[in-house]
Each structure stands twice: as structure tokens, then as C-alpha cells.
mmCIF file of C-alpha atoms in Angstrom:
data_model
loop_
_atom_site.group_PDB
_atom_site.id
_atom_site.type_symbol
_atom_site.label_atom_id
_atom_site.label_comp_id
_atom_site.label_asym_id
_atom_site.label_seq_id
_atom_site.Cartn_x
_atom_site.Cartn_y
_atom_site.Cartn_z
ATOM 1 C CA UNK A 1 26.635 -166.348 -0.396
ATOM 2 C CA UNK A 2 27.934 -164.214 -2.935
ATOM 3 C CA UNK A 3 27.411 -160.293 -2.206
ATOM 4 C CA UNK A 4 28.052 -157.261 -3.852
ATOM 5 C CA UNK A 5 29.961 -153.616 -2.764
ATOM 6 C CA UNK A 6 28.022 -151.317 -1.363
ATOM 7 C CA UNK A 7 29.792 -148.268 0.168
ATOM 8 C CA UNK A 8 29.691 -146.514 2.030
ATOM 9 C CA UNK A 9 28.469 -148.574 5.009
ATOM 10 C CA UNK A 10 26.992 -146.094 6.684
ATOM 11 C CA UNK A 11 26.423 -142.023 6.373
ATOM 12 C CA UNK A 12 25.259 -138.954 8.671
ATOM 13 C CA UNK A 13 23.892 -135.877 6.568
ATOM 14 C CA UNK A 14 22.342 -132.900 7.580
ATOM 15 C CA UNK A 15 18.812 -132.385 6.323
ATOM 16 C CA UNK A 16 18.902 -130.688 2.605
ATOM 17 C CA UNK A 17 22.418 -132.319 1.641
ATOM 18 C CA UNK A 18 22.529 -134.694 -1.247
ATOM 19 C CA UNK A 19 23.379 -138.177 -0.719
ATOM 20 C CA UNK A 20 25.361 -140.355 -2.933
ATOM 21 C CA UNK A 21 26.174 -144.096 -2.881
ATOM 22 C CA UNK A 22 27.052 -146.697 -4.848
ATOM 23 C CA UNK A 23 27.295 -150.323 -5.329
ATOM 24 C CA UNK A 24 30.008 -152.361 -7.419
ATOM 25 C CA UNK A 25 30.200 -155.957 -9.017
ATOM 26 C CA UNK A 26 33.055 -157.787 -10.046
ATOM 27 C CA UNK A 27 30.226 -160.034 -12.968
ATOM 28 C CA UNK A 28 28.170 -157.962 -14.859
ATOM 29 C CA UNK A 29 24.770 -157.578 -14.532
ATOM 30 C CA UNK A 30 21.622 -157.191 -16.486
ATOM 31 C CA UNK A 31 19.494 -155.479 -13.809
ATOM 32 C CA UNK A 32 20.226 -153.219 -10.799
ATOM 33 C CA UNK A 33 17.355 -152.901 -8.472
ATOM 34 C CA UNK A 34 17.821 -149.997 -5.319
ATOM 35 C CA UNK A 35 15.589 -150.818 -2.151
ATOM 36 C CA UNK A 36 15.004 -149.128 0.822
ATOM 37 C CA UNK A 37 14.571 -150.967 3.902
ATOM 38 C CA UNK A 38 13.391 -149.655 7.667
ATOM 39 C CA UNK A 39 13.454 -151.654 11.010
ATOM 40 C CA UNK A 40 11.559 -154.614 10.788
ATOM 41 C CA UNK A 41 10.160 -153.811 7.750
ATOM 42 C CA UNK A 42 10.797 -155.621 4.032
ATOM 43 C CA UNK A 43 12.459 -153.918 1.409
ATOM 44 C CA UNK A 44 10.954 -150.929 -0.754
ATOM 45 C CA UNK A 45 11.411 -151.236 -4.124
ATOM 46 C CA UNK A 46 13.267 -147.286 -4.788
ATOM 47 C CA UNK A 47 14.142 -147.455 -9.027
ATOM 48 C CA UNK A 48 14.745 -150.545 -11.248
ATOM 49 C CA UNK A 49 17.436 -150.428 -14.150
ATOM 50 C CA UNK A 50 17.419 -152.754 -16.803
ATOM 51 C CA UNK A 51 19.980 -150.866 -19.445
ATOM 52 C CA UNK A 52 23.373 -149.780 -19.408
ATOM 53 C CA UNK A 53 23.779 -146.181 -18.615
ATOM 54 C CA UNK A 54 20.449 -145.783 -17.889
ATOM 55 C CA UNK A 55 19.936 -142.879 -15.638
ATOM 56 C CA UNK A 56 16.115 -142.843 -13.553
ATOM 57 C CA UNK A 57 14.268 -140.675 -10.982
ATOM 58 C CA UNK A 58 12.038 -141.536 -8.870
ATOM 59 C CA UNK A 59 11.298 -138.109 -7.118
ATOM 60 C CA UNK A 60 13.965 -136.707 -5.281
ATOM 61 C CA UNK A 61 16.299 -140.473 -6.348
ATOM 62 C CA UNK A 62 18.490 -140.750 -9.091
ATOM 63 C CA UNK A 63 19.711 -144.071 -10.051
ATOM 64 C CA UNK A 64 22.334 -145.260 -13.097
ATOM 65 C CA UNK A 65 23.067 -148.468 -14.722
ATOM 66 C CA UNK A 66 26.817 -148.030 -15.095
ATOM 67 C CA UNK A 67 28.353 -148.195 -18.681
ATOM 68 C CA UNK A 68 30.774 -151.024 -18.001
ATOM 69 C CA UNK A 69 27.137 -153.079 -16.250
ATOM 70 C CA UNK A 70 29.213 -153.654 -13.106
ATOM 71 C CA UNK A 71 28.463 -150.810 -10.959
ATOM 72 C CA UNK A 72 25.182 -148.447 -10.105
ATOM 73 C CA UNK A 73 25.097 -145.587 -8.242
ATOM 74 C CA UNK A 74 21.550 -143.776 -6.325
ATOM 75 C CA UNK A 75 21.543 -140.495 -5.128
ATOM 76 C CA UNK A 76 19.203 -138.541 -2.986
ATOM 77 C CA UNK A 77 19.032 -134.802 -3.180
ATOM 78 C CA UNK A 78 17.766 -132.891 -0.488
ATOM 79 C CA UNK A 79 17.464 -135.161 2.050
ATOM 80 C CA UNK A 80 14.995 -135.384 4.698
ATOM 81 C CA UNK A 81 14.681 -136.778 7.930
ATOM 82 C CA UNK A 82 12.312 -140.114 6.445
ATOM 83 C CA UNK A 83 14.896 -140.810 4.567
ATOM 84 C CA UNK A 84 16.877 -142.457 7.541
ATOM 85 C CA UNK A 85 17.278 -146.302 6.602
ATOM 86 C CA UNK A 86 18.517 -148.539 4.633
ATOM 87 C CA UNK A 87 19.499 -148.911 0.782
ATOM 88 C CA UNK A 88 20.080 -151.971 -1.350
ATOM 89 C CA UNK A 89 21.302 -152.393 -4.344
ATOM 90 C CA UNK A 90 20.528 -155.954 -5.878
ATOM 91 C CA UNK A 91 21.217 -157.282 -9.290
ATOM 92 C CA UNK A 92 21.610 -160.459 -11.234
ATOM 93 C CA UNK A 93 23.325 -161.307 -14.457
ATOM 94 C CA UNK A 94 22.179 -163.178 -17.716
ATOM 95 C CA UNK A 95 21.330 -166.567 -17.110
ATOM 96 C CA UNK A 96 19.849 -166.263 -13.574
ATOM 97 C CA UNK A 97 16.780 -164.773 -11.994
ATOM 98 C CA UNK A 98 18.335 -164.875 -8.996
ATOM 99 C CA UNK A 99 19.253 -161.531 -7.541
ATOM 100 C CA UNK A 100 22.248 -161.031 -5.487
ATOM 101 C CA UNK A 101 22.376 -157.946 -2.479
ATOM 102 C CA UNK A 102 24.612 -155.648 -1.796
ATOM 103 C CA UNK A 103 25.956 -154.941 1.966
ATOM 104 C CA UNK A 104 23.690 -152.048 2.228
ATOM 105 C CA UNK A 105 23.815 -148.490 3.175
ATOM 106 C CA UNK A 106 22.861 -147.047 6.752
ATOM 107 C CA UNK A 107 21.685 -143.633 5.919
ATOM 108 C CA UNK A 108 21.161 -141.010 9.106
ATOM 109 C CA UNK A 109 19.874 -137.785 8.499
ATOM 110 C CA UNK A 110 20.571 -135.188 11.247
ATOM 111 C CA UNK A 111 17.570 -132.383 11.396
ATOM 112 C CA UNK B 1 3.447 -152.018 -7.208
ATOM 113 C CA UNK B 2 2.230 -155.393 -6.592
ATOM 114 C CA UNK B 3 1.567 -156.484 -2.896
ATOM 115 C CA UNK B 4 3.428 -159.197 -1.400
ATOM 116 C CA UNK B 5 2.132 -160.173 1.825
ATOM 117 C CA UNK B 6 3.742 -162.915 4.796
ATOM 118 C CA UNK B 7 1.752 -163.749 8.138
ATOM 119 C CA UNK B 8 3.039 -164.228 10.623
ATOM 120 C CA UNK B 9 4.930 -161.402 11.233
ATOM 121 C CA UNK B 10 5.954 -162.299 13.921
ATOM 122 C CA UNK B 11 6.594 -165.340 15.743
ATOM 123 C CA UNK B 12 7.950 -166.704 19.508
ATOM 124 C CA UNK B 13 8.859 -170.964 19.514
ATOM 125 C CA UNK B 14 10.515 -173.069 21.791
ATOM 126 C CA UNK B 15 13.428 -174.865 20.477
ATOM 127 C CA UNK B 16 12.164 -177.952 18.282
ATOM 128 C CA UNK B 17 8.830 -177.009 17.711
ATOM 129 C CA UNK B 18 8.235 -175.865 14.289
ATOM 130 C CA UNK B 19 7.298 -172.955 12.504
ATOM 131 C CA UNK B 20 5.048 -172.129 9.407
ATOM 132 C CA UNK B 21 5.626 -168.612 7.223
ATOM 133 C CA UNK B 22 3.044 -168.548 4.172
ATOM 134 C CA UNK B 23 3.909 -165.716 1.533
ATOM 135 C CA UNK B 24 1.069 -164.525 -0.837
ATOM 136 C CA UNK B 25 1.158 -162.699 -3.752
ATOM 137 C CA UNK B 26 -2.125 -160.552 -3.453
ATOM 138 C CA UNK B 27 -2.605 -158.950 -7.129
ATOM 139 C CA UNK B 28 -0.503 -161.221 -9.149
ATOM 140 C CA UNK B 29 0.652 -164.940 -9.877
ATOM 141 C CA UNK B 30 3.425 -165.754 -9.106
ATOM 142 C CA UNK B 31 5.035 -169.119 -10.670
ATOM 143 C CA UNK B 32 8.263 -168.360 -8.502
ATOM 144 C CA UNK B 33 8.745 -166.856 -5.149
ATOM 145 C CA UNK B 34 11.869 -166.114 -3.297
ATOM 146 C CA UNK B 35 12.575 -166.873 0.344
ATOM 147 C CA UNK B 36 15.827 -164.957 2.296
ATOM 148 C CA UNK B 37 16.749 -164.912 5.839
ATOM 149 C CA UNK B 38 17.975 -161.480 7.378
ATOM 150 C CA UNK B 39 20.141 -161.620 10.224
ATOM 151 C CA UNK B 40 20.535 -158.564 12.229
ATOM 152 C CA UNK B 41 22.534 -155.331 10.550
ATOM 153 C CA UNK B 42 23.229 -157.445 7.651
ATOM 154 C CA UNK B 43 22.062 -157.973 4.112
ATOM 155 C CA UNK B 44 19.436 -160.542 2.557
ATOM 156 C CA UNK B 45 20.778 -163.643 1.931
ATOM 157 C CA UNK B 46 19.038 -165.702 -0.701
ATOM 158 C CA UNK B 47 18.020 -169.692 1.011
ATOM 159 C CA UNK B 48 15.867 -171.086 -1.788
ATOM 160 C CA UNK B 49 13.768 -170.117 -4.809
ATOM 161 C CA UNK B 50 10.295 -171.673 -4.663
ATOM 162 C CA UNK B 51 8.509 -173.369 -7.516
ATOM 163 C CA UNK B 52 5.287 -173.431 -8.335
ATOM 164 C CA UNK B 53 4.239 -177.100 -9.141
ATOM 165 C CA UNK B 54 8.162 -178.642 -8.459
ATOM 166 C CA UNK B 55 10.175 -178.721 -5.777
ATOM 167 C CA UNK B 56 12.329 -175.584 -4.756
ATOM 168 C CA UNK B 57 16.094 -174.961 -5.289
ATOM 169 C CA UNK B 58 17.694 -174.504 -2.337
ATOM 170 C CA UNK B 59 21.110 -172.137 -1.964
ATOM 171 C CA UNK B 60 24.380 -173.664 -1.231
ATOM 172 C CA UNK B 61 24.608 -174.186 2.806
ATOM 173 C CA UNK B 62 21.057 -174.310 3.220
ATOM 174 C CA UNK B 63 19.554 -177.447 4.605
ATOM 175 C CA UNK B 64 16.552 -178.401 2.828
ATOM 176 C CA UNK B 65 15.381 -180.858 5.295
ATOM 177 C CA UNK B 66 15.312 -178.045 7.665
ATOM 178 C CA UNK B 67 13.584 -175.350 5.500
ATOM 179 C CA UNK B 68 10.716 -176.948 3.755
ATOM 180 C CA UNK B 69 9.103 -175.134 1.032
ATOM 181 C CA UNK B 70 5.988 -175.606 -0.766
ATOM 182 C CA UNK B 71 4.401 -173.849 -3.577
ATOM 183 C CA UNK B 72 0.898 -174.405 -2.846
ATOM 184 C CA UNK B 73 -0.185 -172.640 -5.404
ATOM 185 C CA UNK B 74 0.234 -169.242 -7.752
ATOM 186 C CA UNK B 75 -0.189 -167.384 -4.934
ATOM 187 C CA UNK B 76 1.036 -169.030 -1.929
ATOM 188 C CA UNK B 77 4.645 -170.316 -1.089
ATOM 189 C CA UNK B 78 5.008 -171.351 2.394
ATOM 190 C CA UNK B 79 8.200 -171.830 4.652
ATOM 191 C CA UNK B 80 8.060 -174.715 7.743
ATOM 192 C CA UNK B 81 11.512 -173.919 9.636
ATOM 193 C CA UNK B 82 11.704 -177.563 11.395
ATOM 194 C CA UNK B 83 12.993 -178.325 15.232
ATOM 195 C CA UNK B 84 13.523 -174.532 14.955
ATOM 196 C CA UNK B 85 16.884 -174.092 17.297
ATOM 197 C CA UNK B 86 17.859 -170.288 18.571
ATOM 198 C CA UNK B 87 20.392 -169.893 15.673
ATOM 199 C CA UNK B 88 17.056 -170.221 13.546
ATOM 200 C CA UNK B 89 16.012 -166.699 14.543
ATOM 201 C CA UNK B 90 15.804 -164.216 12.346
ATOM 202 C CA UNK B 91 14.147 -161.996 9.922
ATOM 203 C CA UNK B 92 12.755 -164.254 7.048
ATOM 204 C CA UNK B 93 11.593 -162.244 3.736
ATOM 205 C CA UNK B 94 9.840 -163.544 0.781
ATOM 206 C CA UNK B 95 9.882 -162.025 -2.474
ATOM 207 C CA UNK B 96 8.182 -162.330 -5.836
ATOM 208 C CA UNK B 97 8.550 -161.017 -9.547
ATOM 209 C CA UNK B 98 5.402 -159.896 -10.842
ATOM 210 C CA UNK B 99 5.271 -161.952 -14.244
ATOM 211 C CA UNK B 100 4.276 -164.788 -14.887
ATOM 212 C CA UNK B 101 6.374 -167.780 -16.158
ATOM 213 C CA UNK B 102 8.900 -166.598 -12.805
ATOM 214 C CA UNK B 103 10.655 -164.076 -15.383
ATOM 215 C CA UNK B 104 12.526 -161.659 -12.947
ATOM 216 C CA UNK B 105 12.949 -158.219 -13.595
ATOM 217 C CA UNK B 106 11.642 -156.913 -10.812
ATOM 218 C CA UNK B 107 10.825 -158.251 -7.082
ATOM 219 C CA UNK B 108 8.340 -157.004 -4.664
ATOM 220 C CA UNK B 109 9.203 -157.802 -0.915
ATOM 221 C CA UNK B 110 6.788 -158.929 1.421
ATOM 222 C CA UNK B 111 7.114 -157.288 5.211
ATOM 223 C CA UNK B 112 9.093 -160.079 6.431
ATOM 224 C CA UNK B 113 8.007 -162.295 9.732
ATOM 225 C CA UNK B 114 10.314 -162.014 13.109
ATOM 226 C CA UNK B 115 11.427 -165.567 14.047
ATOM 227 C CA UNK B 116 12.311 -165.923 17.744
ATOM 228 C CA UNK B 117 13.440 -169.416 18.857
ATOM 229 C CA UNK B 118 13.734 -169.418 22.786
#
């Protein structure tokens, strides 16, 4: 099945450094969902976007519908060690209500 | 959020026995639920979008006669993985938007169930 960008593929950070990652389409979307998933668990829903160059926070995560509605980006700033896991973007374009994942994001923080 | 819930969560089959996963949408109706399969250190892939009152859509690739889905209700979607084989293990999610008419703009993930075919 179709899947989107994600990058990187997988990051170590020390505790306290900010974490950036992003996700890219080559269709544009109308929503950009972030998720955070841990072993055996199911995903987390993290920050839902629904307009271009929208910019959200959940506490310490910052997510933005790009301008062009084909990429998003999530940060984390000062990360801690529960943040280890990892992040999905997901979105789906007009038409559909079917989402489409991206390839994820391993995140390891180092204490 | 709303609370998506799947039982099992985890499960141990010989090969061609089969295997039921119900998905439940405790606070909310949902008209359309999502099933994906998980394979390990990989992403969600979508298999089929259950439909409450008509039969599910199934994804390109996916066999439907293997996968049965039924939307039992607004609440309940259930997954039978038939003559389950070893390649049939893996992490199967469920997911549902919390609106009703199966408008997506959001979806809540249930924990997932563990599928182990010896």
C-alpha cells in the first residue's frame, strides 16, 4: 500500500534536546494526524491538523500543516526519557476517509 | 479521547484454526471502523474499512475470503482471520473516527491484539 515519508527513520537524543521530524507526501492532504506508538501497544493520538499552516501544541509537541498541504512536521522540545517510541504521521486527502501512514520515526532518548 | 477497545490481545493458534478479533467503540458510535495489520518494525497498513450495516471494503492485496469482517453493530466490528497460516501473525489494530455518519477527521486506535499462528 501506498505510504508516506517519514524521516528520519530513527534518532538518539540526549535528554533535554529538541526533537524534530517530519513527514512528506507527494498528493496533498486535508488532514495530518501525529501518533505515538510503544511496543505492543496501539497508536496515541499526539496533535491533529486539519488546515494549512496550522501550527498546534500539545504540551511539550509542536505540530504544522505545511503551506503547500504535502508535508507536516512535529517537534518535541525537551525531551525526556518516556518519550522513547514511535511517531506517525498519517493523513488522507479530499475524497477519502481513508488515512494513509507514514514509515514512522524510532525515537531513543539517552538519560 | 474516545476509547477504542480490541480483546483479545493476544492470541496463540495452530495453523488452520481460526481466529476472532472484536473491536468496540466504548463512548461513541461508530458507523465505520478501520482494521490494519502491523508487521514487526514497520508501519500500519490499512486491510479493510468496516461498514456498519454493508459489507466492508477491502484494500488491494487483501483476501477477503480470508479476513472476514462484520459490523455487528455501532459499536462492534469484528475480524475472523480464517485457516490462520504463520504468515498470518501479526499485530492487528482497529481504529475508529469518533462521528457519526463514518466522517473521518480523527481516529482513535484500539491496543491492538498479538496474532501468533504456530
Amino acid at each position: 500500500g501506498q505510504q508516506l515519508n517519514q524521516s528520519p527513520q530513527s534518532m538518539f537524543i540526549q535528554e533535554g534536546e529538541d526533537v524534530s521530524m517530519n513527514c512528506t507526501s507527494s498528493s496533498i492532504f486535508n488532514t495530518w494526524l501525529w501518533y505515538k506508538q510503544d511496543p505492543g501497544e496501539g497508536p496515541v493520538l499526539l496533535i491533529a491538523l486539519y488546515k494549512a499552516g496550522e501550527l498546534t501544541s500539545n504540551g511539550r509537541l509542536t505540530a504544522q500543516f505545511g503551506i503547500t498541504r504535502k508535508d507536516s512536521f512535529l517537534n518535541i522540545s525537551a525531551s525526556i526519557p518516556s518519550d522513547v517510541g514511535i511517531y506517525f504521521c498519517a493523513g488522507h486527502g479530499s475524497g477519502t476517509y481513508k488515512y494513509i501512514f507514514g514509515t514512522g520515526t524510532r525515537l531513543k532518548v539517552l538519560a | 479521547g474516545a476509547v477504542v477497545s480490541q480483546h483479545p490481545s493476544w492470541v496463540i493458534c495452530k495453523s488452520g484454526t481460526s481466529v476472532k478479533i472484536e473491536c468496540r467503540s466504548l463512548d461513541f458510535q461508530a458507523t465505520t471502523m478501520f482494521w490494519y495489520r502491523q508487521f514487526p518494525k514497520q508501519s500500519l497498513m490499512l486491510m479493510a474499512t468496516s461498514n456498519e450495516g454493508s459489507k466492508a471494503t477491502y484494500e488491494q492485496g487483501v483476501e477477503k475470503d480470508k479476513f472476514l469482517i462484520n459490523h455487528a453493530s455501532l459499536t462492534l466490528s469484528t475480524l475472523t482471520v480464517t485457516s490462520a497460516h504463520p504468515e498470518d501473525s501479526s499485530f492487528y489494530i482497529c481504529s475508529a473516527p469518533p462521528q457519526a455518519g463514518g466522517g473521518a477527521d480523527t481516529q482513535y486506535f484500539g491496543p491492538g491484539t498479538r496474532l501468533t499462528v504456530l
